[in-house]
Tab-separated table of C-alpha atoms in Angstrom:
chain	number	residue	atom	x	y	z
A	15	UNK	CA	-123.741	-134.906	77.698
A	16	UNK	CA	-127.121	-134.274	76.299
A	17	UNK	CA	-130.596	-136.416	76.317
A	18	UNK	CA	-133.627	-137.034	73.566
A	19	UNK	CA	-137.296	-136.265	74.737
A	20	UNK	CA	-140.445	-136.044	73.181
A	21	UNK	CA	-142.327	-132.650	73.635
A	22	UNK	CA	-145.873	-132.737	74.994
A	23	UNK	CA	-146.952	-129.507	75.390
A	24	UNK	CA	-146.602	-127.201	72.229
A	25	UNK	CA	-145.906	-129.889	69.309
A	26	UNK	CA	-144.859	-133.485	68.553
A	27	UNK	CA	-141.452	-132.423	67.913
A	28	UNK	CA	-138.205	-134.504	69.392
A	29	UNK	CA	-135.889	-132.426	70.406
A	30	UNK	CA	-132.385	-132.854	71.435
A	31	UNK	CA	-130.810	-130.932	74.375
A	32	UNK	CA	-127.280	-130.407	75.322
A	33	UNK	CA	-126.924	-130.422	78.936
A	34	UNK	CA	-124.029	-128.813	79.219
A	35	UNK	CA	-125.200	-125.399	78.326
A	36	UNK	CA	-128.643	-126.233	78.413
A	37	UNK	CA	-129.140	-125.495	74.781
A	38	UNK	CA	-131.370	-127.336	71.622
A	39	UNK	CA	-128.977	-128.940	69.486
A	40	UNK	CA	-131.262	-129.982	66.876
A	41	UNK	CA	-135.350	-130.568	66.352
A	42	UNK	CA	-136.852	-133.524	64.972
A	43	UNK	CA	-140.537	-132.819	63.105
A	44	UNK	CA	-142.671	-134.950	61.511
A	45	UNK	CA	-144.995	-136.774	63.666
A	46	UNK	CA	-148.251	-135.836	63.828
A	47	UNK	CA	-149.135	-137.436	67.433
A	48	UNK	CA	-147.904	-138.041	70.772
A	49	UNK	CA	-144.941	-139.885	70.365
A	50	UNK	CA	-144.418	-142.449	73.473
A	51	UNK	CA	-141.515	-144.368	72.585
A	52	UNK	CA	-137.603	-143.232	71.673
A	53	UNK	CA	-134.889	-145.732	71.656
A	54	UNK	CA	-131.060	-143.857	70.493
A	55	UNK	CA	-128.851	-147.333	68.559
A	56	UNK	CA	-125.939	-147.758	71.176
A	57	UNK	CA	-123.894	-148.131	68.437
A	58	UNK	CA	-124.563	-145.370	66.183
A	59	UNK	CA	-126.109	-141.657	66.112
A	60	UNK	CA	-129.523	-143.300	64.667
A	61	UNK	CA	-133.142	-142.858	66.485
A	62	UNK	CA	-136.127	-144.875	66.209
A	63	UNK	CA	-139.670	-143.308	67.513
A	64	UNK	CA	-142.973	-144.429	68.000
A	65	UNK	CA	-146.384	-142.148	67.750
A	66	UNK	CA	-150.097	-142.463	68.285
A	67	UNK	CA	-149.740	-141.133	64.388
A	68	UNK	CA	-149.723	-144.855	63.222
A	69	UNK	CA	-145.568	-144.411	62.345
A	70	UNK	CA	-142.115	-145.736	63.757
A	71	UNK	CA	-139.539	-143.295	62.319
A	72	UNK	CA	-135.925	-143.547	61.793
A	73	UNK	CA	-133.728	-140.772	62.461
A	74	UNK	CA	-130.079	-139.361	62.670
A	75	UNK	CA	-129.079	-137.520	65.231
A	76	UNK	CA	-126.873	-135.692	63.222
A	77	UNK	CA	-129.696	-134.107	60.662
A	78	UNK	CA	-133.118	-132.793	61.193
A	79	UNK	CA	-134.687	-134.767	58.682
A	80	UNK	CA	-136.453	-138.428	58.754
A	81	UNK	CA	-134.297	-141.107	57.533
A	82	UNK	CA	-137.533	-143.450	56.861
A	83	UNK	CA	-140.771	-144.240	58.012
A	84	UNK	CA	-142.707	-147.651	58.540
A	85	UNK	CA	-146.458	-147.159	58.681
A	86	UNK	CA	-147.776	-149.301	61.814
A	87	UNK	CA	-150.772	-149.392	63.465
A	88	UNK	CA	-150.340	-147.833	67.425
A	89	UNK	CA	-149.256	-148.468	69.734
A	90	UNK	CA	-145.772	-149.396	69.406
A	91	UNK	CA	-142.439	-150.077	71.949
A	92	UNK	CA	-139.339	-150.098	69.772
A	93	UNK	CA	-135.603	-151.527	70.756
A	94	UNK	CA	-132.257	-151.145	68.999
A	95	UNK	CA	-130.348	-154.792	68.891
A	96	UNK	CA	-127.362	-154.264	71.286
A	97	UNK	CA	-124.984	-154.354	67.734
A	98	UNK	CA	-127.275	-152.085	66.239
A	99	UNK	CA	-128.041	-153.920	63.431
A	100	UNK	CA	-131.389	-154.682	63.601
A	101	UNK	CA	-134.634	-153.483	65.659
A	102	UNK	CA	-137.340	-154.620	67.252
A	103	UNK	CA	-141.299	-153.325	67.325
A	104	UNK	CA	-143.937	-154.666	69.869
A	105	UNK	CA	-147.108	-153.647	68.837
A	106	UNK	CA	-149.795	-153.673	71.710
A	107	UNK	CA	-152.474	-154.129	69.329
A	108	UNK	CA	-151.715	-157.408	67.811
A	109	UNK	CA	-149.600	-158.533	70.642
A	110	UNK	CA	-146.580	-159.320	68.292
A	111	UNK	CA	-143.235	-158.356	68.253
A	112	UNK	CA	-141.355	-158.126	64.833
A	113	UNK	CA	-137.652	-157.789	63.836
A	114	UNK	CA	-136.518	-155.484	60.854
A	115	UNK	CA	-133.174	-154.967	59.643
A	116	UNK	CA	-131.736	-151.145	60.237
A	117	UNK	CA	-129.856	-151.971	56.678
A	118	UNK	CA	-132.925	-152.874	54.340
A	119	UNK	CA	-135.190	-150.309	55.810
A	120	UNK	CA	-139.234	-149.993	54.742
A	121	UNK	CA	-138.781	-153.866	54.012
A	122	UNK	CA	-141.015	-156.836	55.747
A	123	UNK	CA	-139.619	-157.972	59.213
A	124	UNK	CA	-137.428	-161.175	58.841
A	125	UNK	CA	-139.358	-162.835	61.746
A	126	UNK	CA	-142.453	-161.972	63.818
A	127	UNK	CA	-143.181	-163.286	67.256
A	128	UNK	CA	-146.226	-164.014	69.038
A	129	UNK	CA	-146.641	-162.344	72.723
A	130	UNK	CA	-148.200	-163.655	75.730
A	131	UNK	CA	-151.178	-161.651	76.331
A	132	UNK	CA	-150.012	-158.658	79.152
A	133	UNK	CA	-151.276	-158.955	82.792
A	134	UNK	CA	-152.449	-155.503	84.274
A	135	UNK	CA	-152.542	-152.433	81.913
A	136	UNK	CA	-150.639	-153.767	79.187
A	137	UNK	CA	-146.631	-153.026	78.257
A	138	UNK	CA	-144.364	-150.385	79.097
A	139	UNK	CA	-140.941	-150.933	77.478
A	140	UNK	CA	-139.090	-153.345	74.737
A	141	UNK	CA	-135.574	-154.184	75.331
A	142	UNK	CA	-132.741	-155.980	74.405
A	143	UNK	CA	-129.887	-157.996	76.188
A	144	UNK	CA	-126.443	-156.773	75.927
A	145	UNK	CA	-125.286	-160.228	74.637
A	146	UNK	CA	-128.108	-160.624	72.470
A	147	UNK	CA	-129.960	-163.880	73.756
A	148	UNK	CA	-133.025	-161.866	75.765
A	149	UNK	CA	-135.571	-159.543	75.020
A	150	UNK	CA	-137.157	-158.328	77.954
A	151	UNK	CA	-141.254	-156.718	77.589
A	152	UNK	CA	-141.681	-155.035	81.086
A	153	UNK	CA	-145.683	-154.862	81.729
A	154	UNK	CA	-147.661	-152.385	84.403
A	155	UNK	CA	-148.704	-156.149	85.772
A	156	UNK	CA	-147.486	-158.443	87.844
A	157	UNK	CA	-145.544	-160.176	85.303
A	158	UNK	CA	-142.750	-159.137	82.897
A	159	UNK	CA	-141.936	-160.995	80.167
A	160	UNK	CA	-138.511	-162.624	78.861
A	161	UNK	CA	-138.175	-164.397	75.622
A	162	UNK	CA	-135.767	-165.974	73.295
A	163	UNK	CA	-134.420	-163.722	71.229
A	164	UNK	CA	-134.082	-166.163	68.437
A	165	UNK	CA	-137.025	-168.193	68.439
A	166	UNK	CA	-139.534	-165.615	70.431
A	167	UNK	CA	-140.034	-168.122	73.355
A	168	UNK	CA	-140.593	-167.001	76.414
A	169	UNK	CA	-138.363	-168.502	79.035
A	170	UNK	CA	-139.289	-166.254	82.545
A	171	UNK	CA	-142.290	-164.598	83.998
A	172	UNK	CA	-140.645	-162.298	86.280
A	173	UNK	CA	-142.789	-161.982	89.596
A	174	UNK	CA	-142.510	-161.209	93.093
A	175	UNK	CA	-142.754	-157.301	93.078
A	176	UNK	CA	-145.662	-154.898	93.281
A	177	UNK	CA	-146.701	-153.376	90.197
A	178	UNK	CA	-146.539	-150.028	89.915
A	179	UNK	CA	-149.409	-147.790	88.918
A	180	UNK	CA	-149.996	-146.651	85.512
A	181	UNK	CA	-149.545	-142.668	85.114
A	182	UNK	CA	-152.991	-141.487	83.528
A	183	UNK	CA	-151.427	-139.190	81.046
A	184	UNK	CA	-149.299	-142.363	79.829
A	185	UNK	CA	-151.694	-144.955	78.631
A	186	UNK	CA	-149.892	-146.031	75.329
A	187	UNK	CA	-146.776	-147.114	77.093
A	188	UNK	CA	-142.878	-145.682	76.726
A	189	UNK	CA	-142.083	-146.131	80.362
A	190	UNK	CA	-138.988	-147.944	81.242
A	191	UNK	CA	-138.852	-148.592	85.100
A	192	UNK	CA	-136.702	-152.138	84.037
A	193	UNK	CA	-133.775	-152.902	82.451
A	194	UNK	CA	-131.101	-155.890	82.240
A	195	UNK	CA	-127.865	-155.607	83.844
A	196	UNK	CA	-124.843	-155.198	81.803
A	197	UNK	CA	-124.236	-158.565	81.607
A	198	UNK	CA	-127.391	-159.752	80.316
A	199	UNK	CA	-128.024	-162.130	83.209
A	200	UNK	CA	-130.212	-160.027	85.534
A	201	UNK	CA	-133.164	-157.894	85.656
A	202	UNK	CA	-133.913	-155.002	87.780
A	203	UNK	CA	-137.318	-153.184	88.030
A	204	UNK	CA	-139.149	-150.792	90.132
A	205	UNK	CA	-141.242	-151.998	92.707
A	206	UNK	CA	-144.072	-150.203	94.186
A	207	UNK	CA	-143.169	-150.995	97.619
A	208	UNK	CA	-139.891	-148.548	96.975
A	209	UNK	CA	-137.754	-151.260	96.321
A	210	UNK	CA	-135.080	-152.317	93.391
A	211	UNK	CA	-135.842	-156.239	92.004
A	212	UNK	CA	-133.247	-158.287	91.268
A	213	UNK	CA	-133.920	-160.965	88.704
A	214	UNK	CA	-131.530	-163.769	87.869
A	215	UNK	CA	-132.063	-165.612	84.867
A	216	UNK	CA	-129.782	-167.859	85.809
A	217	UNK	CA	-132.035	-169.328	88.467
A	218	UNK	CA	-134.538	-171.937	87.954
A	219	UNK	CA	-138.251	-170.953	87.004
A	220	UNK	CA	-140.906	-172.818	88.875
A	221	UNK	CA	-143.526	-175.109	86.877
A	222	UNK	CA	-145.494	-172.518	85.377
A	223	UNK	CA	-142.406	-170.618	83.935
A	224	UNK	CA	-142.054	-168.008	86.820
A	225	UNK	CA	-138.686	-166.443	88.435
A	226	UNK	CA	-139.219	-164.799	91.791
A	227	UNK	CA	-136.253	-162.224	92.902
A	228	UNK	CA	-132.750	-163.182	93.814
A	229	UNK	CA	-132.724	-159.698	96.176
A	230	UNK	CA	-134.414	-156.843	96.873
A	231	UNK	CA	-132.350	-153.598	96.854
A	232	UNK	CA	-133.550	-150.887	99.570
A	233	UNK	CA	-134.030	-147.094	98.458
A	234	UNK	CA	-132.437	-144.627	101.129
A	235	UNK	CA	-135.174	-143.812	104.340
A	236	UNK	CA	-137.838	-141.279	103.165
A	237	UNK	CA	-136.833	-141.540	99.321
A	238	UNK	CA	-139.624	-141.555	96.711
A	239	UNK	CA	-140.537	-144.734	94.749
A	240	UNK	CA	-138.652	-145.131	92.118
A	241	UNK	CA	-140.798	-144.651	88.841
A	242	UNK	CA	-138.272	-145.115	86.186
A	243	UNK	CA	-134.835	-147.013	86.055
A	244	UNK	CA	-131.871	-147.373	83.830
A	245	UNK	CA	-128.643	-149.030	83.605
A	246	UNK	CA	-125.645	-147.361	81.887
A	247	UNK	CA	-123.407	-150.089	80.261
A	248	UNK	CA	-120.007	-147.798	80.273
A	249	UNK	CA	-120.231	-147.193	83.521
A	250	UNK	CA	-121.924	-149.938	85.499
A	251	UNK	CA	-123.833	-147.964	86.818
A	252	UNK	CA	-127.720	-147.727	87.854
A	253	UNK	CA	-130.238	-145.264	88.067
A	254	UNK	CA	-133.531	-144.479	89.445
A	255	UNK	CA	-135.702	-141.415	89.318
A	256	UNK	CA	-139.373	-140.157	90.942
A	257	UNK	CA	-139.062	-136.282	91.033
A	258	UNK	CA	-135.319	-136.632	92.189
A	259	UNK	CA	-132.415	-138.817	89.990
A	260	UNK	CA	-131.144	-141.445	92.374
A	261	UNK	CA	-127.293	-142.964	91.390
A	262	UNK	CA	-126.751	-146.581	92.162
A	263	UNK	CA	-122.684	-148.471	92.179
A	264	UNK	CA	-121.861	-151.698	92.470
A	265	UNK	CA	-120.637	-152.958	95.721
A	266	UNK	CA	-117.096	-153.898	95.583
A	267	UNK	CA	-115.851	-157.058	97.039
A	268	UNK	CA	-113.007	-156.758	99.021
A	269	UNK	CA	-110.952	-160.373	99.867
A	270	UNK	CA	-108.954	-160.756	102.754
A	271	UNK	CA	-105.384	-161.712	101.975
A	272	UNK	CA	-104.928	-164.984	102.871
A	273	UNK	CA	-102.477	-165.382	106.532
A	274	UNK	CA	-99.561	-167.194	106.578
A	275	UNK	CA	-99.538	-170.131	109.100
């Protein structure tokens, strides 16, 4: 097992870290500013980041060295496609998000989409749908945003939760506390009331285009509010995290055998 962070204190390096012994596997150098987003392909050993340098770089895990660079005005939230063939980058500036291909790298994104202007302190994460329909841009507000991940649509305002507050040393973003279900057809997000949100996009959105939660999911008594939350597709599995990792399973439903008469 090992994990991908961005350094803050001595450099801008990336480094990756083997957990099992707790050892640097490799260093990534090249930016020249904080960098506030990483995104690893789920198909592949390739990296995308995002700095304050005005750069989204492309890297393999597998060599030190940058495997391209696409000069973009900061901020920036990127997202691997579920297939890993293509990427996404929402830029907080001009509140767009475009779409390049991972295969024709450095060239023009094949489609651009407009964004709805963020409630609150702007966005926090980008992210895909496992089945490819839904890109979900989670905000600091009291709205995240899903669109159509074909025409760039959006098709829920997620709402009902408290917002959590913005950490002052993060103001450019690169904090995921939501993510969809494996499935694709629910959302879960922090809530600063210590609660899990469920979202399901199957339900009907109201006349101004908002979903309210399906379920709330209660943290264990005295637990911290969950700041940060991921879903691991493999596995099923959820997690949350303050200052201590929290592991979520799915209930299992157990069905009665049916008596004879």
């Amino acid at each position: 097992m090992s994990i991908v962070y961005a350094s803050t204190k001595e450099d801008d390096t990336i480094r990756y870290l083997s957990l099992h012994d707790n050892s640097y596997i490799r260093y990534f150098r090249g930016h020249k500013d904080k960098v506030h987003a990483l995104n690893v392909s789920p198909v592949s050993d390739m990296l995308l980041s995002a700095s304050m340098d005005h750069t989204v770089r492309l890297w393999d895990l597998r060599s030190p060295n940058c495997q391209g660079v696409l000069n973009l005005v900061s901020p920036n939230l990127v997202a691997f496609d579920p297939r890993g063939l293509c990427f996404g980058v929402a830029n907080t500036s001009a509140q767009d998000l475009s779409l390049y291909s991972v295969s024709a790298w450095g060239s023009d994104p094949f489609a651009t989409f407009a964004l709805p202007a963020p409630p609150g302190d702007g966005w926090a994460s980008v992210e895909f749908s496992n089945d490819g329909k839904y890109i979900l841009l989670a905000t600091y507000g009291e709205q995240h945003h899903v669109i159509d991940a074909f025409t760039g649509n959006l098709t829920h305002k997620l709402v009902g939760h408290h917002p959590l507050r913005r950490d002052p040393d993060n103001l450019r973003g690169g904090s995921t506390h939501t993510a969809f279900s494996v499935d694709g057809r629910t959302v879960l997000g922090c809530s600063r009331d210590g609660k899990v949100i469920v979202w399901d996009l199957q339900d009907r959105v109201d006349e101004r285009g908002r979903l309210y939660p399906s379920k709330a999911l209660s943290c264990a008594p005295n637990a911290a509010t969950p700041q940060i939350l991921g879903v691991n597709p493999a596995t099923m599995q959820l997690a949350t995290a303050d200052k201590e990792l929290t592991f979520w399973l799915p209930e299992k439903e157990v069905t009665e055998p049916a008596k004879e008469a």
